Amino acid sequence: MQSIIIPLVKSEKGSLGDIDNYRAIASSNAASKILESIFLEQLNTSPDSDSSQFGFKSGHSTELCTHMLKQVVKYYTDRGSHVFTCFVDFTKAFDYVTYWKLFCKLLEDGDIVALLNFWYSRQLTSVRWKSAVSSSFHCTNGTRQGSVLSPFLFKRYIRDLLATINGCNIG
């Protein structure tokens, strides 16, 4: 239940003093990776009702979504209609996932939630910068960048948002 966050530079051309030019990747041991793979297998057995989500979904890509968006816009503009879009920037979204909200959303996915709750609420993290390692600390939010389980957890976290948007029936 220990991980080490390693800041990686996003762009060598960007400022190395700019915190936004770094991506924090959580490195964990082999046992954690095996456990995450087991969790993912158990969680993926739940129904996937996110038909409008393209990222973090097997067999889908954001390229497909972009192509579909272009086709829809073309269809309506060719017919003289206005098209309005809304985009949500999820750049730092993994970092802001609140554990307790996530676990409440996962309750319908079965007993695995208790294990995830135990694991996430007791995990310790430290930061490695070059050869220095910080003291360990507890995290209260965020899914680990680089984890095989994080994309599923994030997708599950925003499922209700997607359902609400789809339920508006305005487009």
Short mmCIF file of C-alpha atoms in Angstrom, two decimals:
data_model
loop_
_atom_site.label_atom_id
_atom_site.label_comp_id
_atom_site.label_asym_id
_atom_site.label_seq_id
_atom_site.Cartn_x
_atom_site.Cartn_y
_atom_site.Cartn_z
CA MET A 1 0.00 0.00 0.00
CA GLN A 2 3.02 2.24 -0.58
CA SER A 3 3.63 4.17 -3.76
CA ILE A 4 6.22 6.68 -4.86
CA ILE A 5 5.23 9.67 -6.96
CA ILE A 6 7.78 10.52 -9.62
CA PRO A 7 7.32 13.92 -11.31
CA LEU A 8 7.96 13.63 -15.06
CA VAL A 9 8.56 16.64 -17.29
CA LYS A 10 5.78 17.07 -19.87
CA SER A 11 7.70 19.36 -22.21
CA GLU A 12 11.46 19.92 -22.32
CA LYS A 13 10.72 23.26 -24.02
CA GLY A 14 8.53 24.39 -21.14
CA SER A 15 9.75 25.94 -17.92
CA LEU A 16 11.23 23.38 -15.53
CA GLY A 17 10.17 25.72 -12.70
CA ASP A 18 6.48 25.52 -13.71
CA ILE A 19 4.57 22.93 -11.67
CA ASP A 20 2.08 22.51 -14.53
CA ASN A 21 4.93 21.23 -16.72
CA TYR A 22 5.09 18.02 -14.66
CA ARG A 23 2.96 14.90 -14.57
CA ALA A 24 3.02 12.89 -11.35
CA ILE A 25 3.31 9.17 -12.05
CA ALA A 26 2.75 6.83 -9.11
CA SER A 27 5.17 3.95 -9.09
CA SER A 28 4.07 0.94 -7.06
CA ASN A 29 5.41 -2.51 -6.37
CA ALA A 30 4.57 -5.69 -8.30
CA ALA A 31 2.13 -6.91 -5.62
CA SER A 32 0.08 -3.71 -5.98
CA LYS A 33 0.00 -4.08 -9.75
CA ILE A 34 -1.21 -7.67 -9.47
CA LEU A 35 -3.88 -6.64 -6.95
CA GLU A 36 -5.03 -3.80 -9.23
CA SER A 37 -5.32 -6.23 -12.16
CA ILE A 38 -7.47 -8.55 -10.03
CA PHE A 39 -9.66 -5.61 -8.94
CA LEU A 40 -10.01 -4.47 -12.55
CA GLU A 41 -11.09 -7.94 -13.67
CA GLN A 42 -13.73 -8.05 -10.92
CA LEU A 43 -14.98 -4.52 -11.59
CA ASN A 44 -15.15 -4.94 -15.35
CA THR A 45 -17.83 -7.60 -14.92
CA SER A 46 -20.31 -4.84 -14.04
CA PRO A 47 -22.43 -3.53 -16.93
CA ASP A 48 -20.94 -0.72 -18.96
CA SER A 49 -23.69 1.77 -19.73
CA ASP A 50 -21.43 4.61 -20.84
CA SER A 51 -22.27 4.52 -24.54
CA SER A 52 -21.20 8.13 -25.09
CA GLN A 53 -17.81 7.79 -23.43
CA PHE A 54 -14.84 7.15 -25.68
CA GLY A 55 -11.77 7.56 -23.45
CA PHE A 56 -10.66 4.71 -21.19
CA LYS A 57 -12.93 2.26 -22.98
CA SER A 58 -11.78 -0.86 -24.77
CA GLY A 59 -12.25 -0.66 -28.52
CA HIS A 60 -12.83 3.11 -28.46
CA SER A 61 -10.58 6.09 -28.80
CA THR A 62 -10.90 9.83 -28.60
CA GLU A 63 -9.99 9.92 -32.31
CA LEU A 64 -13.26 8.15 -33.05
CA CYS A 65 -15.08 10.69 -30.87
CA THR A 66 -13.42 13.60 -32.70
CA HIS A 67 -14.39 12.15 -36.08
CA MET A 68 -17.98 11.64 -34.94
CA LEU A 69 -18.16 15.21 -33.59
CA LYS A 70 -16.93 16.61 -36.91
CA GLN A 71 -19.51 14.57 -38.81
CA VAL A 72 -22.37 15.73 -36.56
CA VAL A 73 -21.32 19.39 -36.82
CA LYS A 74 -21.03 19.09 -40.62
CA TYR A 75 -24.45 17.44 -40.85
CA TYR A 76 -26.20 20.29 -39.01
CA THR A 77 -24.22 23.21 -40.48
CA ASP A 78 -24.77 21.88 -44.03
CA ARG A 79 -28.49 22.18 -43.26
CA GLY A 80 -28.22 25.75 -41.97
CA SER A 81 -28.49 24.91 -38.28
CA HIS A 82 -26.44 26.31 -35.42
CA VAL A 83 -24.31 23.89 -33.41
CA PHE A 84 -23.34 24.50 -29.81
CA THR A 85 -20.81 22.35 -27.99
CA CYS A 86 -19.48 22.06 -24.49
CA PHE A 87 -16.12 20.58 -23.61
CA VAL A 88 -14.87 19.62 -20.17
CA ASP A 89 -11.14 19.75 -19.49
CA PHE A 90 -10.23 16.66 -17.50
CA THR A 91 -6.49 17.41 -17.60
CA LYS A 92 -6.03 17.16 -13.85
CA ALA A 93 -9.18 15.17 -13.16
CA PHE A 94 -7.47 12.01 -11.87
CA ASP A 95 -5.84 14.12 -9.16
CA TYR A 96 -9.16 15.42 -7.83
CA VAL A 97 -11.20 12.22 -7.54
CA THR A 98 -12.52 12.15 -3.96
CA TYR A 99 -12.20 8.64 -2.53
CA TRP A 100 -15.41 8.65 -0.54
CA LYS A 101 -17.51 9.86 -3.46
CA LEU A 102 -15.85 7.23 -5.66
CA PHE A 103 -16.56 4.42 -3.20
CA CYS A 104 -20.21 5.47 -2.89
CA LYS A 105 -20.51 5.27 -6.68
CA LEU A 106 -18.86 1.84 -6.68
CA LEU A 107 -21.21 0.34 -4.07
CA GLU A 108 -23.40 -1.18 -6.77
CA ASP A 109 -20.35 -2.97 -8.18
CA GLY A 110 -20.20 -5.41 -5.27
CA ASP A 111 -17.96 -6.46 -2.41
CA ILE A 112 -14.78 -5.29 -4.11
CA VAL A 113 -15.57 -1.78 -2.83
CA ALA A 114 -14.69 -2.73 0.74
CA LEU A 115 -11.26 -3.90 -0.39
CA LEU A 116 -10.69 -0.76 -2.47
CA ASN A 117 -11.82 1.39 0.44
CA PHE A 118 -9.38 -0.34 2.79
CA TRP A 119 -6.53 -0.14 0.29
CA TYR A 120 -6.98 3.46 -0.83
CA SER A 121 -7.69 4.87 2.65
CA ARG A 122 -4.52 3.35 4.08
CA GLN A 123 -2.08 3.84 1.24
CA LEU A 124 1.07 5.82 1.91
CA THR A 125 2.77 7.94 -0.71
CA SER A 126 6.10 9.66 -0.93
CA VAL A 127 7.68 11.80 -3.63
CA ARG A 128 11.00 11.04 -5.28
CA TRP A 129 12.90 13.94 -6.80
CA LYS A 130 16.18 12.81 -8.36
CA SER A 131 17.87 10.87 -5.52
CA ALA A 132 15.85 12.38 -2.62
CA VAL A 133 12.67 10.77 -1.26
CA SER A 134 10.17 12.62 0.93
CA SER A 135 8.59 11.32 4.11
CA SER A 136 5.48 9.19 3.56
CA PHE A 137 2.05 10.80 3.73
CA HIS A 138 -1.58 9.74 3.30
CA CYS A 139 -3.54 10.73 0.19
CA THR A 140 -7.23 11.53 0.51
CA ASN A 141 -8.04 11.96 -3.16
CA GLY A 142 -6.81 11.16 -6.63
CA THR A 143 -6.39 8.02 -8.63
CA ARG A 144 -2.84 6.99 -9.35
CA GLN A 145 -1.42 8.08 -12.69
CA GLY A 146 0.11 5.01 -14.29
CA SER A 147 -2.19 2.56 -12.50
CA VAL A 148 -4.12 -0.01 -14.60
CA LEU A 149 -7.12 0.53 -12.33
CA SER A 150 -7.24 4.36 -12.48
CA PRO A 151 -8.94 4.73 -15.90
CA PHE A 152 -11.77 2.44 -14.80
CA LEU A 153 -12.16 4.25 -11.48
CA PHE A 154 -12.26 7.64 -13.18
CA LYS A 155 -14.74 6.41 -15.79
CA ARG A 156 -16.95 5.12 -12.99
CA TYR A 157 -16.53 8.38 -11.07
CA ILE A 158 -17.96 10.48 -13.92
CA ARG A 159 -20.67 8.04 -15.06
CA ASP A 160 -23.43 10.02 -13.32
CA LEU A 161 -22.25 13.25 -14.97
CA LEU A 162 -22.46 11.63 -18.39
CA ALA A 163 -25.92 10.20 -17.63
CA THR A 164 -27.15 13.64 -16.54
CA ILE A 165 -25.85 15.28 -19.71
CA ASN A 166 -27.41 12.56 -21.88
CA GLY A 167 -30.67 12.86 -19.96
CA CYS A 168 -31.05 16.54 -20.87
CA ASN A 169 -32.22 15.55 -24.36
CA ILE A 170 -30.98 18.80 -25.86
CA GLY A 171 -28.66 17.38 -28.45
#
